[in-house]
Coordinates of C-alpha atoms in Angstrom, one line a residue:
X1 CA 15.7 11.7 28.2
X2 CA 13.9 9.0 30.1
X3 CA 10.2 9.4 29.4
X4 CA 7.4 9.6 31.9
X5 CA 5.8 6.5 30.2
X6 CA 7.2 3.3 28.9
X7 CA 6.4 2.0 25.4
X8 CA 7.3 -1.5 26.5
X9 CA 5.2 -1.5 29.6
X10 CA 2.1 -0.2 27.7
X11 CA 2.8 -2.8 25.0
X12 CA 3.2 -5.5 27.6
X13 CA -0.3 -4.9 28.9
X14 CA -1.6 -5.2 25.4
X15 CA 0.5 -8.3 24.8
X16 CA -0.9 -10.1 27.9
X17 CA -4.4 -9.2 26.8
X18 CA -3.7 -10.7 23.4
X19 CA -2.5 -13.9 25.1
X20 CA -5.7 -14.0 27.2
X21 CA -7.9 -13.6 24.1
X22 CA -5.8 -16.1 22.0
X23 CA -8.6 -18.6 21.6
X24 CA -11.1 -16.0 20.5
X25 CA -8.6 -14.5 18.0
X26 CA -7.4 -17.9 16.7
X27 CA -3.8 -17.4 17.9
X28 CA -1.3 -19.8 19.3
X29 CA 0.4 -19.2 22.6
X30 CA 3.5 -21.0 23.8
X31 CA 6.7 -20.7 25.8
X32 CA 10.1 -20.9 24.0
X33 CA 13.2 -22.7 25.1
X34 CA 14.4 -19.8 27.3
X35 CA 10.9 -19.0 28.7
X36 CA 10.1 -16.3 26.2
X37 CA 6.4 -15.9 25.5
X38 CA 5.4 -16.6 21.9
X39 CA 2.3 -15.7 20.0
X40 CA 1.7 -17.3 16.6
X41 CA -0.6 -15.0 14.6
X42 CA -0.7 -16.6 11.2
X43 CA 1.6 -19.6 10.8
X44 CA 0.3 -22.8 12.5
X45 CA -2.6 -20.8 13.9
X46 CA -4.7 -18.7 11.4
X47 CA -5.2 -15.5 13.4
X48 CA -7.3 -12.8 11.6
X49 CA -8.0 -9.2 10.9
X50 CA -8.8 -8.3 14.5
X51 CA -5.6 -9.9 15.7
X52 CA -3.7 -7.9 13.1
X53 CA -5.4 -4.7 14.3
X54 CA -4.4 -5.3 17.9
X55 CA -0.9 -6.3 16.9
X56 CA -0.5 -3.0 15.0
X57 CA -1.4 -1.2 18.3
X58 CA 1.2 -3.3 20.1
X59 CA 3.7 -2.4 17.4
X60 CA 3.0 1.3 18.2
X61 CA 3.8 0.7 21.9
X62 CA 0.3 1.6 22.9
X63 CA 0.6 5.1 21.5
X64 CA -1.6 4.6 18.5
X65 CA -5.1 3.6 17.7
X66 CA -6.1 1.4 14.8
X67 CA -9.6 0.9 13.5
X68 CA -11.2 -1.1 10.8
X69 CA -13.7 1.2 8.9
X70 CA -15.3 1.6 5.6
X71 CA -14.5 4.3 3.0
X72 CA -15.9 4.8 -0.5
X73 CA -12.8 6.5 -1.8
X74 CA -11.3 3.4 -3.5
X75 CA -14.5 2.0 -5.0
X76 CA -14.0 -1.8 -4.9
X77 CA -11.9 -1.8 -1.8
X78 CA -14.0 0.0 0.9
X79 CA -12.6 -1.8 4.0
X80 CA -10.0 0.5 5.5
X81 CA -7.4 0.6 8.3
X82 CA -7.3 4.0 10.0
X83 CA -4.4 4.8 12.2
X84 CA -4.0 7.8 14.6
X85 CA -1.5 8.9 17.2
X86 CA -1.0 12.0 19.3
X87 CA 2.7 10.9 19.7
X88 CA 3.4 9.9 16.1
X89 CA 7.2 10.1 16.2
X90 CA 7.5 7.8 19.2
X91 CA 4.7 5.5 18.1
X92 CA 5.9 5.1 14.6
X93 CA 9.7 5.6 14.6
X94 CA 10.7 4.6 18.1
X95 CA 8.4 1.5 18.1
X96 CA 6.5 0.5 14.9
X97 CA 9.2 0.9 12.3
X98 CA 10.7 -2.5 11.3
X99 CA 14.3 -1.3 11.7
X100 CA 16.0 -4.1 13.7
X101 CA 17.7 -6.6 11.5
X102 CA 17.9 -10.0 13.2
X103 CA 19.7 -13.0 11.7
X104 CA 20.9 -16.4 12.9
X105 CA 21.9 -18.9 10.2
X106 CA 19.0 -19.3 7.8
X107 CA 16.6 -17.3 10.1
X108 CA 16.2 -13.7 9.2
X109 CA 13.5 -11.2 10.2
X110 CA 13.1 -7.5 10.7
X111 CA 12.1 -6.6 14.2
X112 CA 9.5 -4.0 15.0
X113 CA 7.8 -2.9 18.2
X114 CA 8.9 -1.3 21.4
X115 CA 11.7 -3.7 22.2
X116 CA 13.7 -1.5 19.7
X117 CA 13.4 1.4 22.1
X118 CA 15.1 -0.6 24.9
X119 CA 17.9 -2.0 22.7
X120 CA 18.5 1.2 20.8
X121 CA 20.7 -0.6 18.2
X122 CA 19.7 1.7 15.3
X123 CA 21.3 5.0 14.4
X124 CA 17.8 6.5 14.4
X125 CA 17.7 6.5 18.2
X126 CA 20.4 9.1 18.4
X127 CA 17.9 11.5 17.0
X128 CA 15.0 10.5 19.2
X129 CA 14.7 12.2 22.6
X130 CA 13.4 9.1 24.3
X131 CA 14.9 6.5 26.6
X132 CA 12.7 3.6 27.7
X133 CA 13.1 1.7 31.0
X134 CA 11.1 -1.5 31.5
X135 CA 11.3 -5.0 32.9
X136 CA 9.4 -6.4 29.9
X137 CA 9.9 -6.1 26.2
X138 CA 7.7 -6.8 23.2
X139 CA 9.0 -7.6 19.7
X140 CA 7.0 -8.2 16.5
X141 CA 8.4 -10.2 13.6
X142 CA 7.1 -10.6 10.0
X143 CA 8.0 -14.3 10.0
X144 CA 6.3 -17.8 9.6
X145 CA 8.6 -19.2 12.4
X146 CA 9.5 -18.2 15.9
X147 CA 13.0 -16.9 16.4
X148 CA 15.7 -19.4 17.4
X149 CA 17.4 -19.4 20.8
X150 CA 20.3 -17.3 19.6
X151 CA 18.0 -14.5 18.6
X152 CA 16.1 -14.6 21.9
X153 CA 19.4 -14.4 23.7
X154 CA 20.5 -11.4 21.7
X155 CA 17.2 -9.5 21.9
X156 CA 16.9 -10.1 25.7
X157 CA 20.5 -9.2 26.2
X158 CA 20.3 -6.0 24.1
X159 CA 17.1 -5.0 25.9
X160 CA 18.6 -5.7 29.3
X161 CA 15.8 -8.0 30.4
X162 CA 15.5 -11.7 31.3
X163 CA 14.4 -13.9 28.4
X164 CA 11.2 -14.9 30.2
X165 CA 10.2 -11.3 30.2
X166 CA 10.3 -11.1 26.4
X167 CA 7.1 -11.3 24.4
X168 CA 7.4 -12.2 20.7
X169 CA 4.6 -12.0 18.1
X170 CA 5.2 -13.6 14.7
X171 CA 3.0 -13.6 11.7
X172 CA 3.9 -14.1 8.0
X173 CA 2.8 -11.4 5.5
X174 CA 0.6 -14.0 3.7
X175 CA -1.7 -14.2 6.8
X176 CA -4.7 -12.0 7.6
X177 CA -3.1 -10.7 10.7
X178 CA 0.3 -10.2 9.0
X179 CA -1.2 -8.3 6.1
X180 CA -3.4 -6.1 8.4
X181 CA -0.5 -5.1 10.7
X182 CA 1.7 -4.2 7.7
X183 CA -1.0 -2.0 6.1
X184 CA -1.4 -0.3 9.5
X185 CA 2.1 1.1 9.0
X186 CA 0.6 3.8 6.6
X187 CA 1.3 6.5 9.2
X188 CA 4.8 5.2 9.9
X189 CA 6.0 5.2 6.3
X190 CA 4.9 8.9 6.1
X191 CA 6.9 9.7 9.3
X192 CA 9.9 7.7 7.9
X193 CA 9.8 9.7 4.6
X194 CA 9.6 13.0 6.5
X195 CA 12.6 11.9 8.5
X196 CA 14.5 11.0 5.2
X197 CA 13.7 14.5 4.0
X198 CA 15.3 15.9 7.2
X199 CA 12.0 17.5 8.4
X200 CA 12.6 18.1 12.2
X201 CA 10.8 15.3 14.0
X202 CA 10.0 17.4 17.1
X203 CA 7.8 19.6 14.9
X204 CA 5.5 16.7 13.9
X205 CA 2.8 16.9 16.6
X206 CA -0.1 14.7 15.5
X207 CA -1.0 12.3 12.6
X208 CA -3.8 10.3 11.1
X209 CA -3.6 8.0 8.1
X210 CA -5.6 5.4 6.3
X211 CA -5.1 2.6 3.7
X212 CA -7.3 -0.2 2.3
X213 CA -7.2 -3.6 3.8
X214 CA -5.0 -5.7 1.5
X215 CA -6.4 -9.2 0.7
X216 CA -3.7 -11.7 1.6
X217 CA -2.1 -14.1 -0.9
X218 CA -0.3 -17.5 -0.3
X219 CA 2.7 -16.4 -2.4
X220 CA 5.0 -14.3 -0.3
X221 CA 6.1 -11.7 -3.0
X222 CA 2.5 -11.2 -4.1
X223 CA 1.3 -10.8 -0.5
X224 CA 4.1 -8.3 0.2
X225 CA 3.3 -6.5 -3.0
X226 CA -0.3 -6.1 -2.0
X227 CA 0.5 -4.7 1.4
X228 CA 2.9 -2.1 -0.1
X229 CA 0.4 -1.2 -2.9
X230 CA -2.3 -0.6 -0.3
X231 CA -0.2 2.3 1.0
X232 CA 1.5 3.4 -2.3
X233 CA -1.8 3.6 -4.3
X234 CA -4.4 3.9 -1.6
X235 CA -2.8 5.4 1.5
X236 CA -3.7 8.9 2.8
X237 CA -2.0 10.8 5.6
X238 CA -2.6 14.0 7.4
X239 CA 0.2 15.4 9.5
X240 CA 0.0 18.5 11.9
X241 CA 3.3 20.3 12.2
X242 CA 4.7 23.5 13.7
X243 CA 7.2 25.8 12.1
X244 CA 7.2 27.9 8.9
X245 CA 4.3 27.4 6.6
X246 CA 6.6 27.1 3.6
X247 CA 8.2 24.0 5.2
X248 CA 4.8 22.4 5.7
X249 CA 4.0 23.0 2.1
X250 CA 7.3 21.5 1.0
X251 CA 6.7 18.4 3.1
X252 CA 3.3 17.9 1.7
X253 CA 4.6 18.2 -1.9
X254 CA 7.3 15.6 -1.4
X255 CA 5.4 13.0 0.7
X256 CA 3.3 11.2 -1.9
X257 CA 4.5 8.0 -3.4
X258 CA 4.0 9.4 -6.9
X259 CA 7.2 11.5 -6.4
X260 CA 9.2 8.3 -6.9
X261 CA 10.7 7.3 -10.2
X262 CA 9.5 3.8 -9.6
X263 CA 5.8 4.7 -9.1
X264 CA 3.2 3.1 -11.3
X265 CA 3.6 -0.6 -11.5
X266 CA 2.4 -3.1 -8.8
X267 CA 5.1 -3.4 -6.2
X268 CA 5.5 -7.2 -6.8
X269 CA 6.6 -6.5 -10.3
X270 CA 9.1 -3.8 -9.2
X271 CA 10.5 -6.2 -6.5
X272 CA 11.0 -9.0 -9.0
X273 CA 12.6 -6.7 -11.5
X274 CA 15.0 -5.6 -8.7
X275 CA 15.7 -9.3 -8.1
X276 CA 14.6 -9.0 -4.5
X277 CA 16.9 -6.2 -3.7
X278 CA 15.0 -3.5 -1.7
X279 CA 18.0 -1.1 -1.9
X280 CA 17.6 -1.1 -5.7
X281 CA 14.1 0.4 -5.3
X282 CA 13.7 4.1 -5.0
X283 CA 13.1 4.8 -1.3
X284 CA 10.7 7.7 -2.2
X285 CA 8.2 5.0 -3.3
X286 CA 7.5 3.8 0.3
X287 CA 4.9 6.4 1.3
X288 CA 1.2 7.1 1.1
X289 CA -0.5 8.1 -2.2
X290 CA -2.0 11.3 -0.8
X291 CA -0.7 13.7 1.8
X292 CA -2.1 16.7 3.7
X293 CA 0.1 18.8 6.0
X294 CA -1.4 21.4 8.3
X295 CA 0.8 24.3 9.5
X296 CA -0.5 24.8 13.1
X297 CA 0.6 28.4 13.5
X298 CA -1.4 29.6 10.5
X299 CA -4.0 26.9 10.1
X300 CA -3.3 26.4 6.4
X301 CA -3.4 22.9 5.0
X302 CA -1.4 21.8 2.0
X303 CA -2.5 18.9 -0.2
X304 CA -0.5 16.7 -2.7
X305 CA -0.9 13.4 -4.5
X306 CA -3.9 11.3 -5.2
X307 CA -5.1 7.8 -4.8
X308 CA -4.9 5.4 -7.7
X309 CA -7.8 2.9 -7.7
X310 CA -6.9 1.5 -11.2
X311 CA -3.4 0.5 -10.0
X312 CA -4.9 -0.9 -6.8
X313 CA -7.3 -3.1 -8.7
X314 CA -4.4 -4.4 -10.8
X315 CA -2.6 -5.4 -7.6
X316 CA -5.5 -6.7 -5.5
X317 CA -7.4 -8.6 -8.3

């Protein structure tokens, strides 16, 4: 089904606003070899938390709102990213999820953002009742370098647009913007886990989630570990679903990260023990610490999991 709105058009408006505010946000703006528009949000230009917040909203195709707030839940780590969407499936799974594997020679990055919804290269899109149409596309990469020409050609070709109508934002996880936009995926990981448990996506009607702002670190594995731990030990999500109450209860019980056999150690330790192989890590770990699911037909809310400030201290210290 072609939607009445375009994720890429909404994201393009946010992208051009980010370009306009680049100096204020300490971002670098450039044109690539094929005319693609590039924003450096943490490599040669420092970027910052506000840039990361806005990039997270771009990742969600304009269908999500991200706010930096304070929350006393986690003691020493009060600064919190709160994410909300009234279209959580499209915002998170059709756009924000980093599901597009892009490689050329030594360059490798996972692509996220609404360009995925134009290219539709992932099996997931066969389950999503959404077909984007746009003259522009926006892609976000967790990378310290802009993509090479071959990647730009591939992305533009797969999206059916001219290369000079492609906007690419790149930021390494070690940067403030990179760390912030990754933690802002706290709602997305809950949606992904619900999908992995075969909960019908069309019954997830709304969602709100929060996780503490992870302090960046110059070492990639440590920085990546902290962003994951922010969600695994400090993330909270509330989903609003239709359908049988028993299925809402079951979803709540299985969403928290503590249901994983790998739960407990800082993620960087788990990653190193797995020798950098994500597929050797239990997929159930990638989810918020605490879940609430409300069954809309009955009004009952089911709770499961809890935050773990001690484990978070061990990761963030």
